[in-house]
Coordinates of C-alpha atoms in Angstrom, one line a residue:
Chain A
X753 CA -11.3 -9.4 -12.9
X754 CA -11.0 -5.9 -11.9
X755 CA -13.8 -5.2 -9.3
X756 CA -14.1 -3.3 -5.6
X757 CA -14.0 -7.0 -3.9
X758 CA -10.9 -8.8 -5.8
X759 CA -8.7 -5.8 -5.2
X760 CA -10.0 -5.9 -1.6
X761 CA -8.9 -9.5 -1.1
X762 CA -5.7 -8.9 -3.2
X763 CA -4.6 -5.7 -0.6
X764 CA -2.4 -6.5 2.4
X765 CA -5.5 -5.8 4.6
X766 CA -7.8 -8.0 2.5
X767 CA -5.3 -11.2 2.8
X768 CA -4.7 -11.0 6.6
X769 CA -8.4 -10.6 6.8
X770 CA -8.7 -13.7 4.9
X771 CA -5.9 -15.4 6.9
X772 CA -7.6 -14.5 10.5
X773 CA -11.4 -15.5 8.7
X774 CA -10.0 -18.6 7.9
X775 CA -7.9 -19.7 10.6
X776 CA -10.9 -18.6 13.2
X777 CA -12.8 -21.2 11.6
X778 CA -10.1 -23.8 11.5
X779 CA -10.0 -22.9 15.4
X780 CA -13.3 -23.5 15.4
X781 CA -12.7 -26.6 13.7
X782 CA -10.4 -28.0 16.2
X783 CA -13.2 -27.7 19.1
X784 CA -15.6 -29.8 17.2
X785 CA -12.9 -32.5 16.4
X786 CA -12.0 -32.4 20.1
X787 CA -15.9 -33.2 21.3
X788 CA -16.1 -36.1 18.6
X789 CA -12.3 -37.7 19.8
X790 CA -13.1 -37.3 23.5
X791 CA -15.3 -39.9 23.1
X792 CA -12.3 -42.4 22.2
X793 CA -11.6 -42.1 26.2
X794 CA -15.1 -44.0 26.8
X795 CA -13.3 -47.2 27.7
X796 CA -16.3 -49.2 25.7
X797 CA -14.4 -51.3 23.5
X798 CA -15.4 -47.9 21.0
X799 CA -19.1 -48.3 20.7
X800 CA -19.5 -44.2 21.3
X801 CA -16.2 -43.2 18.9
X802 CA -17.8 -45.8 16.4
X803 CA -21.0 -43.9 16.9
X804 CA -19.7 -40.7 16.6
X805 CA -17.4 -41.5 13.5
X806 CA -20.1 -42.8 11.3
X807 CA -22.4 -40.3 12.1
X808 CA -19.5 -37.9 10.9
X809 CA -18.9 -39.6 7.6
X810 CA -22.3 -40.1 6.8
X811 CA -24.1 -36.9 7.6
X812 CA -24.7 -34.3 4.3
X813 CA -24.3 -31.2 6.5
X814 CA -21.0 -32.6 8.4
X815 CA -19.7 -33.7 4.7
X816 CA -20.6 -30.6 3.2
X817 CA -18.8 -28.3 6.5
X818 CA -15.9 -30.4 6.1
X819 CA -15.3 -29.9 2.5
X820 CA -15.6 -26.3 3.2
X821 CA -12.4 -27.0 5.9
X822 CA -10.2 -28.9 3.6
X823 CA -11.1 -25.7 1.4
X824 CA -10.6 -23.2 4.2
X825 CA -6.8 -25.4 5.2
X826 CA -5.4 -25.0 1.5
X827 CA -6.5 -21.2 1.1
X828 CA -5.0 -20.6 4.6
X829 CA -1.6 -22.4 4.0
X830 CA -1.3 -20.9 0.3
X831 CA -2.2 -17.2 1.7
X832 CA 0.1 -18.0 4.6
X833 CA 3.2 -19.1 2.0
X834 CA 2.0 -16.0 -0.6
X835 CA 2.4 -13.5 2.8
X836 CA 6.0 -15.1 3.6
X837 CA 7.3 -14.8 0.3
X838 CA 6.1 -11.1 0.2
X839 CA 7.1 -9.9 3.2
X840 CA 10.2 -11.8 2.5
X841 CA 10.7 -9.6 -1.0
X842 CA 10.1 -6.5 1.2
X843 CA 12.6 -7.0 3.3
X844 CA 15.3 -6.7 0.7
X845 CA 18.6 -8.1 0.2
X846 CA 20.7 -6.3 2.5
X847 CA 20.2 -7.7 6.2
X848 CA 20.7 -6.4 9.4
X849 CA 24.3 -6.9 11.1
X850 CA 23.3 -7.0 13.9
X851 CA 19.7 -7.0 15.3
X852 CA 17.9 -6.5 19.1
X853 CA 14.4 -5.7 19.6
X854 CA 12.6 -4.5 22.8
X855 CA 10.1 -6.8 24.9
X856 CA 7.0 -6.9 22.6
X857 CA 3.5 -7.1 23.6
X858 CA 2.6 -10.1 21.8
X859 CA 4.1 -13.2 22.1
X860 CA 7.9 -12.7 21.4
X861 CA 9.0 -14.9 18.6
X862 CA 6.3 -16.9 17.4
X863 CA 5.1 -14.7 15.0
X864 CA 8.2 -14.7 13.0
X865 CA 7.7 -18.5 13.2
X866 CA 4.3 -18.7 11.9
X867 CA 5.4 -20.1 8.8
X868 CA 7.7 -22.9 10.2
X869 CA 4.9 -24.4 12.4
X870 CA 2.3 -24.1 9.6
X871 CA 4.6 -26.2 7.7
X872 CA 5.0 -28.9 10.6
X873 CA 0.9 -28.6 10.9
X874 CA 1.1 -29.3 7.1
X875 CA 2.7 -32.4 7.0
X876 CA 0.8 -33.5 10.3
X877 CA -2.3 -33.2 8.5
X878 CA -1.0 -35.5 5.4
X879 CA 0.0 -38.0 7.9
X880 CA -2.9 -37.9 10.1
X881 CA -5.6 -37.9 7.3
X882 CA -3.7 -40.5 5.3
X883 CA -3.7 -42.8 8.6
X884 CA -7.1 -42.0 9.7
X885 CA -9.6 -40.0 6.8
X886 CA -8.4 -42.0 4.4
X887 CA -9.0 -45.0 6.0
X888 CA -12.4 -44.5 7.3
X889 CA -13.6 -43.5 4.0
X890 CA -12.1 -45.8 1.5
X891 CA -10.1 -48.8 3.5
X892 CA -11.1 -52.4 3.1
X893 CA -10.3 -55.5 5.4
X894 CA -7.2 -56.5 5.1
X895 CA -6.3 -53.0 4.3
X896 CA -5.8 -52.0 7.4
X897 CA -9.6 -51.6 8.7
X898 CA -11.7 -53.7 10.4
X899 CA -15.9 -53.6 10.4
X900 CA -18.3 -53.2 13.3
X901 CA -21.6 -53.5 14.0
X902 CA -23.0 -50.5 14.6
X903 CA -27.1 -50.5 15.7
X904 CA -27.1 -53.2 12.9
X905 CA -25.0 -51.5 10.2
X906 CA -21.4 -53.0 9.5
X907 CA -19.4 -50.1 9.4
X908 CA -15.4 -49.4 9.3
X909 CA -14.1 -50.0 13.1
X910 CA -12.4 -46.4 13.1
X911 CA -12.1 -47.4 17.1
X912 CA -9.7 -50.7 16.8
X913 CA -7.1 -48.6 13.9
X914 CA -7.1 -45.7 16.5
X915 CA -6.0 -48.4 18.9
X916 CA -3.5 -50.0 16.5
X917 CA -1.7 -46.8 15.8
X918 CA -1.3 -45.8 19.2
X919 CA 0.9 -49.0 20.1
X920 CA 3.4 -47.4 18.0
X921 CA 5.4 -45.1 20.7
X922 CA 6.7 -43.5 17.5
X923 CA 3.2 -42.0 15.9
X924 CA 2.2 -41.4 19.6
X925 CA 5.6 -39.1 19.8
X926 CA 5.0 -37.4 16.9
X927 CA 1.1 -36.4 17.6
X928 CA 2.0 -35.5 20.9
X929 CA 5.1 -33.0 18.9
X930 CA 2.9 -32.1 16.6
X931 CA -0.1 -30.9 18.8
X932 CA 2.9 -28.5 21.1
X933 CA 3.6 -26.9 17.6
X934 CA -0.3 -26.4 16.8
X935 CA -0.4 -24.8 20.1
X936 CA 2.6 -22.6 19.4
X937 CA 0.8 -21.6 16.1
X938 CA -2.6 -21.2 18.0
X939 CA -1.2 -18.9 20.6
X940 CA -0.4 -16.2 18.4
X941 CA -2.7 -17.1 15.5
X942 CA -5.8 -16.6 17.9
X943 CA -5.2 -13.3 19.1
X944 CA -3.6 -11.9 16.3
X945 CA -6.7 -12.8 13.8
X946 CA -9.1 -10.7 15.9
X947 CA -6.0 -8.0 15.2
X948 CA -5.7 -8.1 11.3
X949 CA -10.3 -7.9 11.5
X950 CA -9.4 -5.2 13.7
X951 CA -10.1 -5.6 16.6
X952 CA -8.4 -4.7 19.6
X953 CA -9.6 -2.7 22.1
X954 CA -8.9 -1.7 25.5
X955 CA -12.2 -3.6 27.2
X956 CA -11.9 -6.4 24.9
X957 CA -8.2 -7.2 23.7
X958 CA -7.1 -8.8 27.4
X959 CA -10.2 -11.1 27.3
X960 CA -9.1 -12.2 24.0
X961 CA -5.7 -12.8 24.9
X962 CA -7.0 -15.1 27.8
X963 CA -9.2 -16.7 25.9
X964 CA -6.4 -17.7 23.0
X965 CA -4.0 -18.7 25.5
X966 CA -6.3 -21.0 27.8
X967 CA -7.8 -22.1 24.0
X968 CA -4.4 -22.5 22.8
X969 CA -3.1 -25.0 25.8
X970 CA -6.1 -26.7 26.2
X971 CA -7.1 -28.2 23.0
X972 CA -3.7 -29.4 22.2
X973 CA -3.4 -30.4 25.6
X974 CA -6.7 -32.6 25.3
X975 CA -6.2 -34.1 21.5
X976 CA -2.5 -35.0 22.7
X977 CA -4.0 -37.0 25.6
X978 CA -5.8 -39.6 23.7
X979 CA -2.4 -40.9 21.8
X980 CA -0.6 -41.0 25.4
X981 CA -3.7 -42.5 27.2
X982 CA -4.1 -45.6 24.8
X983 CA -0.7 -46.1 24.1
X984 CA -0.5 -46.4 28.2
X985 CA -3.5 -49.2 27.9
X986 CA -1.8 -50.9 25.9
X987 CA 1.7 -50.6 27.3
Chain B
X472 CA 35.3 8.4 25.9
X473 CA 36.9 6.1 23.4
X474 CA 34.4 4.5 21.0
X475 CA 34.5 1.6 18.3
X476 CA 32.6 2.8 15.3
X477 CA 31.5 0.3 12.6
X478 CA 29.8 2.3 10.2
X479 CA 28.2 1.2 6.8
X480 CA 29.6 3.0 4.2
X481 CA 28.0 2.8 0.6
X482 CA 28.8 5.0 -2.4
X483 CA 25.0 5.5 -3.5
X484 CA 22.4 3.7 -4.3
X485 CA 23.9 1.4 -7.2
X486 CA 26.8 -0.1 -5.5
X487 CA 27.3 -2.2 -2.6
X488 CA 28.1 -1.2 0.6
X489 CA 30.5 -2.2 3.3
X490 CA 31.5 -1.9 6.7
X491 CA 34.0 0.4 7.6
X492 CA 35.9 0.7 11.5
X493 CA 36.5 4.3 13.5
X494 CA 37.7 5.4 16.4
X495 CA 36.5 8.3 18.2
X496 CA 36.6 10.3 21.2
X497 CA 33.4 11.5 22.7
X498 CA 32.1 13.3 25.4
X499 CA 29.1 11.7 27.2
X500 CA 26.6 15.3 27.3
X501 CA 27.0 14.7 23.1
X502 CA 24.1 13.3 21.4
X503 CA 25.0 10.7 19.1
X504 CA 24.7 12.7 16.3
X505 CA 27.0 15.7 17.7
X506 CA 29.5 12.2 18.0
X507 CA 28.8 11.1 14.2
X508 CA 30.1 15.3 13.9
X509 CA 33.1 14.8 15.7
X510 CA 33.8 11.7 13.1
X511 CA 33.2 13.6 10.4
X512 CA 35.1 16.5 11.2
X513 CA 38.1 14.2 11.7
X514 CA 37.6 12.6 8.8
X515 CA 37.2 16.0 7.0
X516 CA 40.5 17.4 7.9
X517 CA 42.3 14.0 7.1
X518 CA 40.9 14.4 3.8
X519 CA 38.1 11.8 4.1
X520 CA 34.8 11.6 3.0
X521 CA 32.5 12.0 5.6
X522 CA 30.3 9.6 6.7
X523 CA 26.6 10.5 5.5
X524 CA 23.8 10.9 7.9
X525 CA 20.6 12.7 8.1
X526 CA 19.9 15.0 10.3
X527 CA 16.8 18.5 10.8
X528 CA 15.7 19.9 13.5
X529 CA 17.5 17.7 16.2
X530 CA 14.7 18.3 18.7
X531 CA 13.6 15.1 18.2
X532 CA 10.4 15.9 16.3
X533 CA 11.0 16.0 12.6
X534 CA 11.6 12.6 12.2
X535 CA 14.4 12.9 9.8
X536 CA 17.2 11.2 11.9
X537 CA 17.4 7.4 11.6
X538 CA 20.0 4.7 11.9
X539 CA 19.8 1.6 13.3
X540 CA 22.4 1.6 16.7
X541 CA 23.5 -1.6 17.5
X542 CA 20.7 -3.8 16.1
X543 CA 17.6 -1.1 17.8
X544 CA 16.1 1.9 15.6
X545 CA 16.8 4.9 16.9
X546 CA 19.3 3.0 19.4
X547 CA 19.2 1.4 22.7
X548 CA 17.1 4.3 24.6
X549 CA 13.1 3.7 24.8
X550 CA 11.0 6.7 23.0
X551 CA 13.8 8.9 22.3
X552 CA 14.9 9.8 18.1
X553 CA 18.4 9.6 17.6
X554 CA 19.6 13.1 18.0
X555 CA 17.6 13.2 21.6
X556 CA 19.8 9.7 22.1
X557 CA 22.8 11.0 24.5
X558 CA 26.4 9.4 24.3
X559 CA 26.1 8.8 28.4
X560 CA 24.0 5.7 27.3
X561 CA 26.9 4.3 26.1
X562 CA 30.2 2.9 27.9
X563 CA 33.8 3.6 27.4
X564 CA 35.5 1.4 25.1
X565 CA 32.2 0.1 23.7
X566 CA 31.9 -1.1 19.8
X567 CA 28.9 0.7 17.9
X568 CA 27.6 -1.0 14.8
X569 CA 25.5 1.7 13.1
X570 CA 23.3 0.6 9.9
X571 CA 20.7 2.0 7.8
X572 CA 17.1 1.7 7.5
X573 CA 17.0 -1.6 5.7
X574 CA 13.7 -2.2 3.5
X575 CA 13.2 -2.8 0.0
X576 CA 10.9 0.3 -0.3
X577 CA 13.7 2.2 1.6
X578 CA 16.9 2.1 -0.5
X579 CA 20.3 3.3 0.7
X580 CA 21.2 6.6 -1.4
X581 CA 24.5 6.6 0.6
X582 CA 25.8 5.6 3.4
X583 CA 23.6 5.9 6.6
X584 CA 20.8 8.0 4.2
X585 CA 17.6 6.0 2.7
X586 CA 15.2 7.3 0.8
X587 CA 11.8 7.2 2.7
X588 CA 9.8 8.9 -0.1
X589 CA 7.7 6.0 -0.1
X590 CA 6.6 7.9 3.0
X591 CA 6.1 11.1 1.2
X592 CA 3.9 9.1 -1.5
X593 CA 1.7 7.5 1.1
X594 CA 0.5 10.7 3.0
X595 CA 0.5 12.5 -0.9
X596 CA -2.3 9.6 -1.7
X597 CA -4.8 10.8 1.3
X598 CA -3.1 11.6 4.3
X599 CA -4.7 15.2 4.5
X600 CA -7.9 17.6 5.4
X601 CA -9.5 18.9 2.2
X602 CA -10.7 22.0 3.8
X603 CA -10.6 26.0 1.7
X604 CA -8.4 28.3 3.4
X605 CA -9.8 31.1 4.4
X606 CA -10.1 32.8 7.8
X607 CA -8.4 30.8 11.0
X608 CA -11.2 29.0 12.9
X609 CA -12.0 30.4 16.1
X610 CA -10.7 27.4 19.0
X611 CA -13.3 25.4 20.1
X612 CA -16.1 26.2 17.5
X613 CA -16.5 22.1 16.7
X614 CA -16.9 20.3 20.0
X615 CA -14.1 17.3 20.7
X616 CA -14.2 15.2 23.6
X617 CA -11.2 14.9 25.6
X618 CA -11.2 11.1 25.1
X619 CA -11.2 11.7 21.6
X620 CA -8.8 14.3 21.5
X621 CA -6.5 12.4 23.5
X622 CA -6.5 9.2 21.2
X623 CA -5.9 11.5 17.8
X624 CA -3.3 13.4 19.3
X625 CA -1.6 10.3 20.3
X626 CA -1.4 8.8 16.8
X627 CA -0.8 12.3 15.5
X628 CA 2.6 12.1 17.6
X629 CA 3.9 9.7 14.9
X630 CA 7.2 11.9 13.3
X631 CA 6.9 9.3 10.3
X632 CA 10.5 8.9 10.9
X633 CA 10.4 5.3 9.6
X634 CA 11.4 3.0 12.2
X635 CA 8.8 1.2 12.5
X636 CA 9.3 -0.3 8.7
X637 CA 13.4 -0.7 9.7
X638 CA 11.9 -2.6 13.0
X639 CA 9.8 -5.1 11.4
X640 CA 11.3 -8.0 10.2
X641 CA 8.2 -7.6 7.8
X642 CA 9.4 -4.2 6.6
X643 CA 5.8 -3.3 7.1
X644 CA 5.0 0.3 7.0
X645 CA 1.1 -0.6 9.0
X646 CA 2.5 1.3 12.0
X647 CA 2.6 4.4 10.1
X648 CA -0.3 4.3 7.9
X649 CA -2.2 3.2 11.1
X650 CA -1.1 6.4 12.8
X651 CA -2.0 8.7 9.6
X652 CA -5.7 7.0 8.9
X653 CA -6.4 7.3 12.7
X654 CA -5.7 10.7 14.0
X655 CA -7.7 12.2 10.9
X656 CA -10.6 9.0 11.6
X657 CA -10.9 9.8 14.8
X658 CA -11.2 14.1 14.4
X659 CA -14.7 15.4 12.7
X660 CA -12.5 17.1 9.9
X661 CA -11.0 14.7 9.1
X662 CA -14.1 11.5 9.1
X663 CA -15.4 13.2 6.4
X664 CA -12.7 12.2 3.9
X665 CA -12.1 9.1 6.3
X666 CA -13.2 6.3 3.8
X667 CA -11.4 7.6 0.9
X668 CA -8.2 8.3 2.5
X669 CA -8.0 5.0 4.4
X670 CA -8.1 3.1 0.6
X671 CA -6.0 5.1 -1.1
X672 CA -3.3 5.2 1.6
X673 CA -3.6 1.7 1.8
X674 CA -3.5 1.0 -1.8
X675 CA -0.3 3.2 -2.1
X676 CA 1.4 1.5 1.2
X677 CA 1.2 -1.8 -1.0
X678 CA 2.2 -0.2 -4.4
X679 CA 5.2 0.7 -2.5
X680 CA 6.2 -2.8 -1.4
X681 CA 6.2 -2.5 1.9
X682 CA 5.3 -6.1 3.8
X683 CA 1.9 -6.8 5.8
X684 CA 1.9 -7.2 9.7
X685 CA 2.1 -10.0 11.1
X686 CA 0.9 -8.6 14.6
X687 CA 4.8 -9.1 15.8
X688 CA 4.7 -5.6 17.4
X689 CA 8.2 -4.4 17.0
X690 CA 7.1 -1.7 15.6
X691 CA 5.4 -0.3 18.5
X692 CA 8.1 -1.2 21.0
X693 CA 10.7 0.6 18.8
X694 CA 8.6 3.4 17.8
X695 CA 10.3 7.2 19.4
X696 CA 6.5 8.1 19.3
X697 CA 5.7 5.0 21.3
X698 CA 2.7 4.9 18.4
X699 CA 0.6 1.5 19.7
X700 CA -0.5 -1.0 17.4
X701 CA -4.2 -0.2 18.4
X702 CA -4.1 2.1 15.6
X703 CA -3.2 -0.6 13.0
X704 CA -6.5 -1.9 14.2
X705 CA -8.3 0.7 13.4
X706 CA -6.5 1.0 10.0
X707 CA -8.0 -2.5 9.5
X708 CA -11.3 -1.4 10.7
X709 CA -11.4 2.1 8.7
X710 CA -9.9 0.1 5.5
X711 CA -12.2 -2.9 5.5
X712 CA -15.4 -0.6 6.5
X713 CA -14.6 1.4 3.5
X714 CA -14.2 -1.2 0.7
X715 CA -17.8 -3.1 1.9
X716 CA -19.4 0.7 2.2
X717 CA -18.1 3.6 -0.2
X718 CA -19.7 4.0 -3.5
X719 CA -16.8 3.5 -5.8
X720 CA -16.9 0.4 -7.3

C-alpha cells in the first residue's frame, strides 16, 4: 500500500500522532472505569458494583467501545515498543562518556522512561484482566466466581471476588505500585500527546499541564483507594 | 590555568575511536576553542597530529562549532556556541571530557568532526523561498505584524548547528526541522510553499534516521539559539495539516 495516508501514519509525525490519539482515549478510558469502580465503595454488600458490572458486560455499545480499547491498548504498546527500538537505532552505537542536561521544561526523566512504565502497565493489565475480565465473562462456581441476584437475573457476583482479592495484602501492594507507575506514565503521556497533535500554545499549554498533573494524581490516587479501603474492611 | 583534557580521538569514519589525556595551560579571556589551539599547536611542534575540530566564523552564529563539553552541547554555559564559551567558566586544575556529536545520522569523520550533512539534505528537500530574483524589494512593501515577525525571527535564530540532535537521547533532529518549517510558515513568502515544504522536510528528516521526540525537551534547554519546542508543535501542526489537505495524493 503506497497511498498519502499509510505514509502519513508510517512518518515520525504520523506515529506520535497515533500514540497521543490513542493514549488520549485510553485516558479517557481510565475516567469511565473510575465512575463504574467508585461504586465498589457503596458499603451495600455490592448491589450498585453488581449493577454497574452487568450493565457493563451486557450492553452492545459498552462491548463494542471496549473492544475498540483492547484495540487502541495493543496498537499503543506496539507503536510505543516500534518508537523505542527506532529511536534506539538512531542513537547509534557510540554512547556518550559522560552526559548532563540542563533543567527541562517538561517533566525531567519520565520521558526517557516511558517505555519502562508501559511495560509495568503491560503486565498489570494481564494480571488484572486475567483476575477480574476474565472472570466476569467466562468463570463458573467453583471457579472462582460466585452468582447474584440481580433485579431477578443470577448473574456473576463480580462484588464478592473484588472482595476476595483484596484480602491478599500482596495483590493490594501491587495495584497500589502499579497505579503510582500509571501515574508516572500519565504525567507526561497527558501533556505530551496534546504536544506531538500540536498543540501547545502560550494561552493553552499551562492549562493543560494542570489539567494532566491534577488528572494524573487523581485517578490513580482514586483506583488505588479501593484495594487499600477493602483490604482495611477486611483487616 | 592547568587543564585535564580527555579528548576523543578517532582516525575517520571507519575505525574506532578512543580517548586520549592532555594537559594544557590556558588563559581564562581564551575561548575554548583558542584553548583546543593552544593543544594543537603543542601537539604540532611535538610532532603530533592535531586534534580535529570544527571551527567558522567564531562569532557564534554559523553554527559550525560543536562538541559535547563535559556531558552538555556546546558546554556548561546557557545559549552560548562553543567558540562564544570562555575558558573563565572553567576552574584550575579541572578535567574536560570533550566528545563528538553522537547520532547515527551524524558519523564521526574524525576526531571531534561529524558529518551533519543530513542537515544540509533536510533544508535541500524544502527548507527555502521559491521566489525569481530580480530587483531587491523595497522594505516594508508586504505588511508583517510585529507579533509575527517576532515569532519567525525567533525560530529563524536557529544556526542549525546540531545540538539539539547530540542533546536528545532520541537523536531527534524535530528541534531543527521545527525551527526551519516555522519561520518560513509563519512569513507570507514563505506560507505559500508552506505545505510542501513541511512534507518533504519531514519525509527527509526520517530518511535520514534521525529519532522522533519524545517531548523530553533537551533539545530546547541545550539549544545556543535557545530555539523552544513550541516550534516542534507547529511542525506537527503544519505537517499533519498538509498530508489531510494538499492535493498530492
Amino acid at each position: 500500500m503506497n497511498n498519502w495516508f499509510f505514509g502519513f501514519l508510517t512518518s515520525s509525525i504520523g506515529r506520535k500522532l497515533l500514540m497521543a490519539l490513542t493514549g488520549l482515549f485510553l485516558i479517557l478510558f481510565l475516567a469511565v472505569h473510575l465512575a463504574g469502580n467508585l461504586q465498589l465503595l457503596h458499603d451495600d454488600g455490592g448491589i450498585a458494583f453488581n449493577t454497574y458490572a452487568n450493565f457493563m458486560a451486557h450492553n452492545p455499545l459498552i462491548q463494542f467501545v471496549s473492544k475498540g480499547n483492547f484495540f487502541f491498548i495493543l496498537l499503543h504498546a506496539i507503536l510505543g515498543i516500534a518508537l523505542w527500538s527506532k529511536n534506539r537505532a538512531a542513537r547509534g552505537t557510540q554512547g556518550y562518556a559522560v552526559t548532563k542536561t540542563r533543567a527541562t521544561q517538561t517533566s525531567p526523566g519520565l520521558a526517557k522512561f516511558m517505555w519502562a512504565f508501559g511495560i509495568v502497565i503491560f503486565v498489570f493489565l494481564i494480571v488484572h484482566l486475567v483476575q477480574f475480565w476474565a472472570m466476569m465473562h467466562y468463570g463458573e462456581i467453583g471457579y472462582g466466581i460466585d452468582f447474584v441476584n440481580i433485579d431477578g437475573k443470577e448473574v456473576r457476583n463480580l462484588y464478592t471476588l473484588v472482595e476476595a482479592t483484596f484480602t491478599n495484602a500482596g495483590f493490594v501492594l501491587f495495584y497500589v505500585v502499579c497505579m503510582v507507575v500509571i501515574a508516572l506514565h500519565l504525567w507526561h503521556g497527558f501533556q505530551s500527546a496534546f504536544q506531538s497533535m500540536g498543540l501547545n500554545h502560550p494561552k493553552y499549554t499551562p492549562v493543560i499541564k494542570f489539567v494532566g498533573a491534577a488528572y494524573s494524581v487523581l485517578v490513580p490516587l482514586g483506583f488505588a483507594v479501593i484495594p487499600i479501603v477493602f483490604y482495611l474492611r477486611h483487616a | 590555568m592547568k587543564l585535564n583534557l580527555k579528548v576523543w580521538r578517532q582516525k575517520n569514519a571507519k575505525v574506532k575511536g578512543q580517548f586520549e589525556s592532555y594537559q594544557v595551560v590556558a588563559n581564562e579571556h581564551m575561548s575554548f576553542l583558542e584553548m583546543l589551539d593552544v593543544l594543537n599547536e603543542s601537539l604540532v611542534s611535538g610532532q603530533k597530529e592535531p586534534v580535529a575540530f570544527e571551527h567558522d566564523c567564531r562569532e557564534g552564529i554559523c553554527g559550525t562549532c560543536n562538541l559535547v563539553i563535559n556531558g552538555q552541547p556546546h558546554g556548561p554555559q546557557n545559549g552560548t556556541t562553543t567558540c562564544q564559551l570562555h575558558m573563565r567558566h572553567f576552574k584550575d586544575g579541572q578535567t574536560i571530557v570533550i566528545e563528538p556529536f553522537r547520532a547515527k545520522a551524524f558519523p564521526v569523520l574524525k576526531d571531534l568532526v561529524v558529518d551533519r550533512s543530513a542537515f544540509d539534505r533536510i533544508i535541500q528537500a524544502g527548507g527555502y523561498v521559491s521566489v525569481d530574483t530580480g530587483q531587491a524589494p523595497d522594505g516594508n512593501t508586504i505588511p508583517i505584524g510585529k507579533d509575527v515577525a517576532g515569532q519567525a525571527f525567533e525560530a529563524a535564530a536557529c544556526i542549525g548547528c546540531g545540538a539539539c540532535v547530540a542533546a536528545c537521547p532520541n537523536s531527534s533532529a524535530m528541534l531543527f526541522v521545527g525551527a526551519k518549517i516555522s519561520h518560513l510558515a509563519l512569513l507570507p513568502q514563505g506560507e505559500v510553499e508552506a505545505k510542501k515544504r513541511a512534507q518533504k522536510m519531514v519525509h527527509q528528516m526520517d530518511e535520514e534516521g534521525f529519532g522522533m521526540c519524545s517531548n523530553i525537551t533537551a533539545c530546547e534547554a541545550e539549544c545556543p539559539k535557545g530555539i523552544s519546542v513550541e516550534n516542534i508543535a507547529r511542525m506537527n501542526r503544519e505537517y499533519i495539516g498538509a498530508s489531510f489537505t494538499s492535493q498530492d495524493k
